[in-house]
XYZ file of C-alpha atoms in Angstrom:
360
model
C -12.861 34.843 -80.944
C -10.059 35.558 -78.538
C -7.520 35.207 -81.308
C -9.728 37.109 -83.645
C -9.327 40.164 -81.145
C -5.705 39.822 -80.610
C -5.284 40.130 -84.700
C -8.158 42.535 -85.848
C -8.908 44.527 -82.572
C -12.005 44.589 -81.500
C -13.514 47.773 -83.618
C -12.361 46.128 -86.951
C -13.809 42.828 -85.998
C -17.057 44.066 -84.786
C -18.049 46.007 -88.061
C -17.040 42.533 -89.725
C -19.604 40.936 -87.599
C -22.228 43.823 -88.134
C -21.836 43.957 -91.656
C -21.461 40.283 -91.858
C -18.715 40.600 -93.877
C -16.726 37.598 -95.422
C -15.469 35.080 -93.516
C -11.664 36.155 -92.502
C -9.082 33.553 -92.516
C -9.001 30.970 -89.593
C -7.117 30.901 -86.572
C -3.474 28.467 -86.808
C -5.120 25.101 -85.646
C -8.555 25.666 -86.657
C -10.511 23.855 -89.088
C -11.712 26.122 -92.323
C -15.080 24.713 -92.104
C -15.563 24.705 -88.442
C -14.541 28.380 -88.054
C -17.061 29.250 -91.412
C -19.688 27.949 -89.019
C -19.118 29.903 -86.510
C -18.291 32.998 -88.080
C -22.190 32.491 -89.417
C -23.178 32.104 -85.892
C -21.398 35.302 -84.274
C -22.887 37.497 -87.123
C -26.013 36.763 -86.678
C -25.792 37.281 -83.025
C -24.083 40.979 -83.885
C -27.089 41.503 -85.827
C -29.634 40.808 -82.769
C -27.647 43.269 -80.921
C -28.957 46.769 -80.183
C -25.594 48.547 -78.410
C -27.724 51.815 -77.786
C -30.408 49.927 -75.693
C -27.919 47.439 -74.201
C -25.980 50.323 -72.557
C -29.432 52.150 -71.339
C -30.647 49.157 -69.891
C -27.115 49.216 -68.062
C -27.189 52.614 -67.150
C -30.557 51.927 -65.556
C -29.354 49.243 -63.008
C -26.542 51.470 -62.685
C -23.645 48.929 -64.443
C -20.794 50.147 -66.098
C -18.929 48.430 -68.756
C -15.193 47.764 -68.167
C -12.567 46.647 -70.953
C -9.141 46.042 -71.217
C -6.941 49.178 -71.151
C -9.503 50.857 -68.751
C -8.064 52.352 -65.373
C -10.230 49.369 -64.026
C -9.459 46.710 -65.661
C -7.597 44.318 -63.908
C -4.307 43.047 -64.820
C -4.355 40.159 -63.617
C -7.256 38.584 -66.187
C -4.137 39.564 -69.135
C -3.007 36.294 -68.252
C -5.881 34.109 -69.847
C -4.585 35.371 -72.959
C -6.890 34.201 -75.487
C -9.583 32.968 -72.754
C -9.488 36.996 -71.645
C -12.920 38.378 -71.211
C -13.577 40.500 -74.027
C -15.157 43.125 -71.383
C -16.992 43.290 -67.802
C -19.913 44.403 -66.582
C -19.494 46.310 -63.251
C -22.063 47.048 -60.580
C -21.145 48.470 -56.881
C -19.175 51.103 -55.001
C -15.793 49.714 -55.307
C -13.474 49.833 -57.991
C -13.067 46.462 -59.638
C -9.266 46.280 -59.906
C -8.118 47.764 -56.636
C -10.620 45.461 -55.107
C -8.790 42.529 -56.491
C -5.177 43.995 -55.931
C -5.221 42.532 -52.152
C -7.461 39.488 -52.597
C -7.896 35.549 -52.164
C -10.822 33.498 -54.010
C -13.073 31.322 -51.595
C -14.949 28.494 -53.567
C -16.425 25.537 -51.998
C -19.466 23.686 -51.961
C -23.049 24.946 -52.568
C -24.374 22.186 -50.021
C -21.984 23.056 -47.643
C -21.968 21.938 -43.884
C -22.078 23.891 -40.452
C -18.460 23.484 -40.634
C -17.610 24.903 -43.676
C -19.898 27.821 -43.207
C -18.386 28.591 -39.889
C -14.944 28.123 -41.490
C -15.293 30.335 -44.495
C -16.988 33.278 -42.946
C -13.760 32.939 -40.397
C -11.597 32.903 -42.814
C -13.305 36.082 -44.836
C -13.721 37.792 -41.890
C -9.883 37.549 -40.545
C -8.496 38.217 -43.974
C -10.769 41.525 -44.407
C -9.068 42.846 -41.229
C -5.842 41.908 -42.493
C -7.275 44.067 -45.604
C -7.821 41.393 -48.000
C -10.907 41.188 -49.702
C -12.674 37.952 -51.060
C -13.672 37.438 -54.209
C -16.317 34.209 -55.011
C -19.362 33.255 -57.616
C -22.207 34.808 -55.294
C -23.417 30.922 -54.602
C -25.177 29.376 -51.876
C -22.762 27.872 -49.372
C -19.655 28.526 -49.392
C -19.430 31.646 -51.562
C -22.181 33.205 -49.776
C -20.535 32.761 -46.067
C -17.186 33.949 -48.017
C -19.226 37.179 -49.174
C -20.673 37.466 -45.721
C -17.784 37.439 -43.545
C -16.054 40.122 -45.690
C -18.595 41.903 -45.359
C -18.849 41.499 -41.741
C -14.767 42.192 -41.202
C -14.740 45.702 -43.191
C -13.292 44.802 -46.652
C -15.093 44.787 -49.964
C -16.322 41.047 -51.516
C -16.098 40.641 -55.463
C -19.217 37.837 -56.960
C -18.478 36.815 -60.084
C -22.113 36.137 -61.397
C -22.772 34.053 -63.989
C -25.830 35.964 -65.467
C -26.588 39.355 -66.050
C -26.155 41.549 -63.163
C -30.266 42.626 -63.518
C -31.089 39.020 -62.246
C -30.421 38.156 -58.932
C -29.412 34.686 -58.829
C -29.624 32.477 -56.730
C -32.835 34.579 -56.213
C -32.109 33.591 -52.048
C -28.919 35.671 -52.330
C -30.824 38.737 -53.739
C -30.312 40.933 -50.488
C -26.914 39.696 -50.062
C -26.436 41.090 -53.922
C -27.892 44.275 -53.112
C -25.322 44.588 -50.279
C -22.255 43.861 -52.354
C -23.252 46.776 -54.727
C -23.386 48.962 -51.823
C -19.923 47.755 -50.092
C -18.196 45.540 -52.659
C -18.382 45.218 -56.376
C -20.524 42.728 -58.416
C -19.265 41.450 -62.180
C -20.371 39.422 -65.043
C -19.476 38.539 -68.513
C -22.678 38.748 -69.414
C -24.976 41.900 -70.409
C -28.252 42.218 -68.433
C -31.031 40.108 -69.552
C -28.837 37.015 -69.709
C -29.758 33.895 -67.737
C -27.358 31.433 -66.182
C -26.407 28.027 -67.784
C -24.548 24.638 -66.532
C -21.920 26.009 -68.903
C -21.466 29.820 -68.070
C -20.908 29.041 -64.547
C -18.030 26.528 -65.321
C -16.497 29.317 -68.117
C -17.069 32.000 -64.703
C -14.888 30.235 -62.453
C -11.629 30.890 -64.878
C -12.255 34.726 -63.841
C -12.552 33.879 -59.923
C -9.325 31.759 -60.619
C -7.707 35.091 -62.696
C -8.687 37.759 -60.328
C -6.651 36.740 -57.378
C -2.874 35.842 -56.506
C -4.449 32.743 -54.414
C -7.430 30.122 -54.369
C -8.679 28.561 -51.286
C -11.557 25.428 -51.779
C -13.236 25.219 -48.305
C -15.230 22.408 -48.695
C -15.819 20.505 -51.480
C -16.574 17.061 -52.903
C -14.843 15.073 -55.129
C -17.375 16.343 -58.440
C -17.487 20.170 -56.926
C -17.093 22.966 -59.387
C -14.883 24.897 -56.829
C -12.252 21.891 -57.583
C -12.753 23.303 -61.525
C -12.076 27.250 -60.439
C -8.563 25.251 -58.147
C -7.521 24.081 -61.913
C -7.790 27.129 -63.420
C -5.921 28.780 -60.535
C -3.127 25.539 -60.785
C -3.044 26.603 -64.541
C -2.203 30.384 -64.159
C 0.386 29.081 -61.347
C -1.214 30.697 -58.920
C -1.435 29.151 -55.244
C -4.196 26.733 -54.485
C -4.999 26.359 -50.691
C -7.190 23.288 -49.343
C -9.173 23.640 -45.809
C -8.701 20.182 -44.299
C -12.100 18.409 -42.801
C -13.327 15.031 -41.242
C -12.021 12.280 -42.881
C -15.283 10.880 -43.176
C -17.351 13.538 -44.662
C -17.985 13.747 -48.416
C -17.911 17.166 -48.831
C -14.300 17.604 -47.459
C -12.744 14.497 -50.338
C -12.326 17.005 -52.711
C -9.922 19.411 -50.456
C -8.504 15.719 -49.356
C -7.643 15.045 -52.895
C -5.768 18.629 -53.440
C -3.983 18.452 -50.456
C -3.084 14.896 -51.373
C -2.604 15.019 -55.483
C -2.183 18.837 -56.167
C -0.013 19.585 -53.309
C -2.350 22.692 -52.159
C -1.407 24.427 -49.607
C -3.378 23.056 -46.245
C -4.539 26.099 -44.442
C -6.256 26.571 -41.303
C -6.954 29.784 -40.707
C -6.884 33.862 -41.700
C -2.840 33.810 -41.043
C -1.888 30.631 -42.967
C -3.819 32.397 -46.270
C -1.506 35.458 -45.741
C 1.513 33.111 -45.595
C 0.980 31.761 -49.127
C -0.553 35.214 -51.109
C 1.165 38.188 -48.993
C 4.139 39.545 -49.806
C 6.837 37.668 -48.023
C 7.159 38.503 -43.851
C 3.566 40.303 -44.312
C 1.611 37.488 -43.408
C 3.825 36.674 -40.193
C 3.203 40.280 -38.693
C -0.167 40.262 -36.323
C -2.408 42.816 -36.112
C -1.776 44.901 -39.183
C -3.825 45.847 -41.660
C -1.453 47.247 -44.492
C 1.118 46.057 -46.965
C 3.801 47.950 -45.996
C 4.697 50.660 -43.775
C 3.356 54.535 -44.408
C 6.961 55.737 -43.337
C 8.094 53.366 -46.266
C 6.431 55.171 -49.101
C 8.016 57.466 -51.650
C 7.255 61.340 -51.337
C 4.959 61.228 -54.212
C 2.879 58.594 -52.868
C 3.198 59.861 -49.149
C 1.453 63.573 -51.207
C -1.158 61.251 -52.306
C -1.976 59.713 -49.459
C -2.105 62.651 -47.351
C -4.399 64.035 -50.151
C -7.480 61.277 -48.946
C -9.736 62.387 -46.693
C -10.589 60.550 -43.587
C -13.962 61.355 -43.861
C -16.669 61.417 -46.473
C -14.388 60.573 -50.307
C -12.465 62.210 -52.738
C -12.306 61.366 -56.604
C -9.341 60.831 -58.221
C -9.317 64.399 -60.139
C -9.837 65.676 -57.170
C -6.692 63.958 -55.229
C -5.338 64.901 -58.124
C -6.150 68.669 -58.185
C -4.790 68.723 -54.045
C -1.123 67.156 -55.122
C -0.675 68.905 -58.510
C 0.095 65.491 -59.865
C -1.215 64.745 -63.693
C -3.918 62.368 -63.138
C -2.331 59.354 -64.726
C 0.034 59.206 -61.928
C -1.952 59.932 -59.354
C -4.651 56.864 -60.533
C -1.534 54.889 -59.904
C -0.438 56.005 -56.460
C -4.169 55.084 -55.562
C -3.901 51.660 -56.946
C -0.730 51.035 -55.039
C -2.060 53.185 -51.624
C -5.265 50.638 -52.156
C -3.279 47.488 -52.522
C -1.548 48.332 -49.270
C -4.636 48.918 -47.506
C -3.895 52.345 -46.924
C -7.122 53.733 -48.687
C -10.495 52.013 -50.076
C -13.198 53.222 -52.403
C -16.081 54.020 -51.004
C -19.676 55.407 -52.591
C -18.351 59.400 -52.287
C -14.676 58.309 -53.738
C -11.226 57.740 -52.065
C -11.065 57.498 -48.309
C -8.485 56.224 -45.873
C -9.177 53.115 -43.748
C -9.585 53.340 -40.555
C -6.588 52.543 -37.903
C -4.183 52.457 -41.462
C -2.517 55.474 -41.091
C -0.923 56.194 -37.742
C -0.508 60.332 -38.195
C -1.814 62.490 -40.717
């Protein structure tokens, strides 16, 4: 389907499908037969679909759709090529992609112990104040302390669900859910009314992997799925971090065996992360919370940033409107300002973060 896309764009292809049009030729490497198969399959799911209610029922739960090209889209997920997502659905305050720019995946173990808990919401929390937020499948365990301690440390946490985002699951994460659509940003593959399967969550952990310069695996055994989302990371060349643990516990042998095998980074704390994803000296400077300097920003991005309220939020027309910039460039000067932790998104628009900006 991905290489579908990439040669009849998706409008084209999606009439094909509707119509259930003839079947076009296959993919280089495919078999004619096995592709006729499918091509029988995907129309008849196209023909089951009803786009008009599928985007109400969005609308309702207040979701937004996302595809590539979009301001939000992140850039990062171009590198799965053919594995891209063909879209996203969005739910919370924060935009998607400037919630990833400054970001490191925590994945670990669902059955995790008092150790890893303690050690992932540390980690979350420390990064967050560094401005990096944390991105994770919404899980028990792990994930959840991950998505708690950024929370807690005044960043905004990405789950990656593996369901539509109208079912809360795990359905003991459900307030935790409700929280990261108020201060962080929930996404899925899937539309609403789709339940999770053994396989979605395994095809889910390729976007935790894409969304983020850096993965770090907590606590895992040796048969976790967080060790699957550390291979997808490993394949995009990204950097894969490993919390060490007791020797003799189970549910550390998997961060044993990337330390040991993959060569992972072995990372201890909030400032050993920032070593291996910042950019380079960023992670060696305590006690700041931005990217770069705000005396080391170009006049037109300076405009912009002195454009964000402290206070309240301010939309990007509107940002736009104050600087007299075309909006294009201004949507850009936001993405970078957000990256650096100079501003964040909040529920009223663009706002600076607090103690980022040392005179106005």
């Amino acid at each position: 389907m991905g290489r579908l896309l990439g040669a009849l764009g998706a409008v084209d292809l999606w009439r094909r499908l509707r119509a259930a049009g003839p079947v076009p030729p296959p993919p280089d490497g495919v078999r004619p037969t096995a592709f006729a198969d499918r091509w029988v399959r995907w129309c008849a799911a196209a023909a089951r679909v009803d786009p008009d209610a599928l985007m109400s029922a969005a609308a309702d739960i207040g979701t937004r759709v996302v595809i590539p090209g979009d301001p939000e889209w992140p850039g990062r997920l171009d590198q799965l090529a053919d594995r891209r997502p063909y879209a996203l659905w969005v739910r919370g305050a924060h935009d998607l992609r400037n919630a990833c720019l400054r970001s490191v995946a925590m994945v670990g173990s669902r059955a995790a112990s008092a150790y890893g808990l303690h050690v992932a919401g540390d980690l979350a929390c420390h990064l967050a104040e560094r401005g990096y937020s944390a991105v994770s499948g919404g899980a028990y365990g792990i994930d959840a302390a991950a998505h708690r301690g950024a929370l807690a440390g005044g960043a905004p946490t990405v789950a990656v669900l593996a369901c539509g985002l109208d079912l809360a699951y795990p359905r003991g994460n459900e307030s935790l859910f409700a929280d990261i659509a108020v201060r962080g940003t929930l996404v899925s593959e899937h539309p609403p009314g789709t339940t999770p399967t053994r396989h979605g969550f395994l095809v889910r952990n390729r976007v935790i992997a894409a969304l983020t310069p850096g993965t770090v695996v907590v606590e895992a055994g040796l048969r976790s799925g967080a060790l699957n989302t550390a291979r997808h990371a490993h394949d995009l060349c990204r950097v894969v971090m490993a919390v060490p643990g007791p020797v003799t516990s189970a549910l550390s042998a998997g961060c044993h065996r990337l330390l040991r095998e993959w060569r992972a980074a072995c990372v201890t704390d909030a400032t050993d992360v920032a070593e291996q994803v910042g950019p380079i000296g960023d992670g060696l400077r305590p006690g700041t919370a931005t990217a770069m300097a705000a005396d080391a920003l170009d006049p037109t991005t300076r405009r912009v940033l002195d454009a964000v309220p402290e206070r309240g939020g301010a939309g990007a027309a509107t940002v736009a409107t104050a600087t007299g910039l075309d909006l294009d460039t201004t949507l850009g000067r936001l993405g970078l300002l957000a990256a650096g932790g100079f501003i964040e998104r909040g529920r009223t628009g663009w706002r600076t973060r607090p103690g980022s900006v040392p005179t106005r």
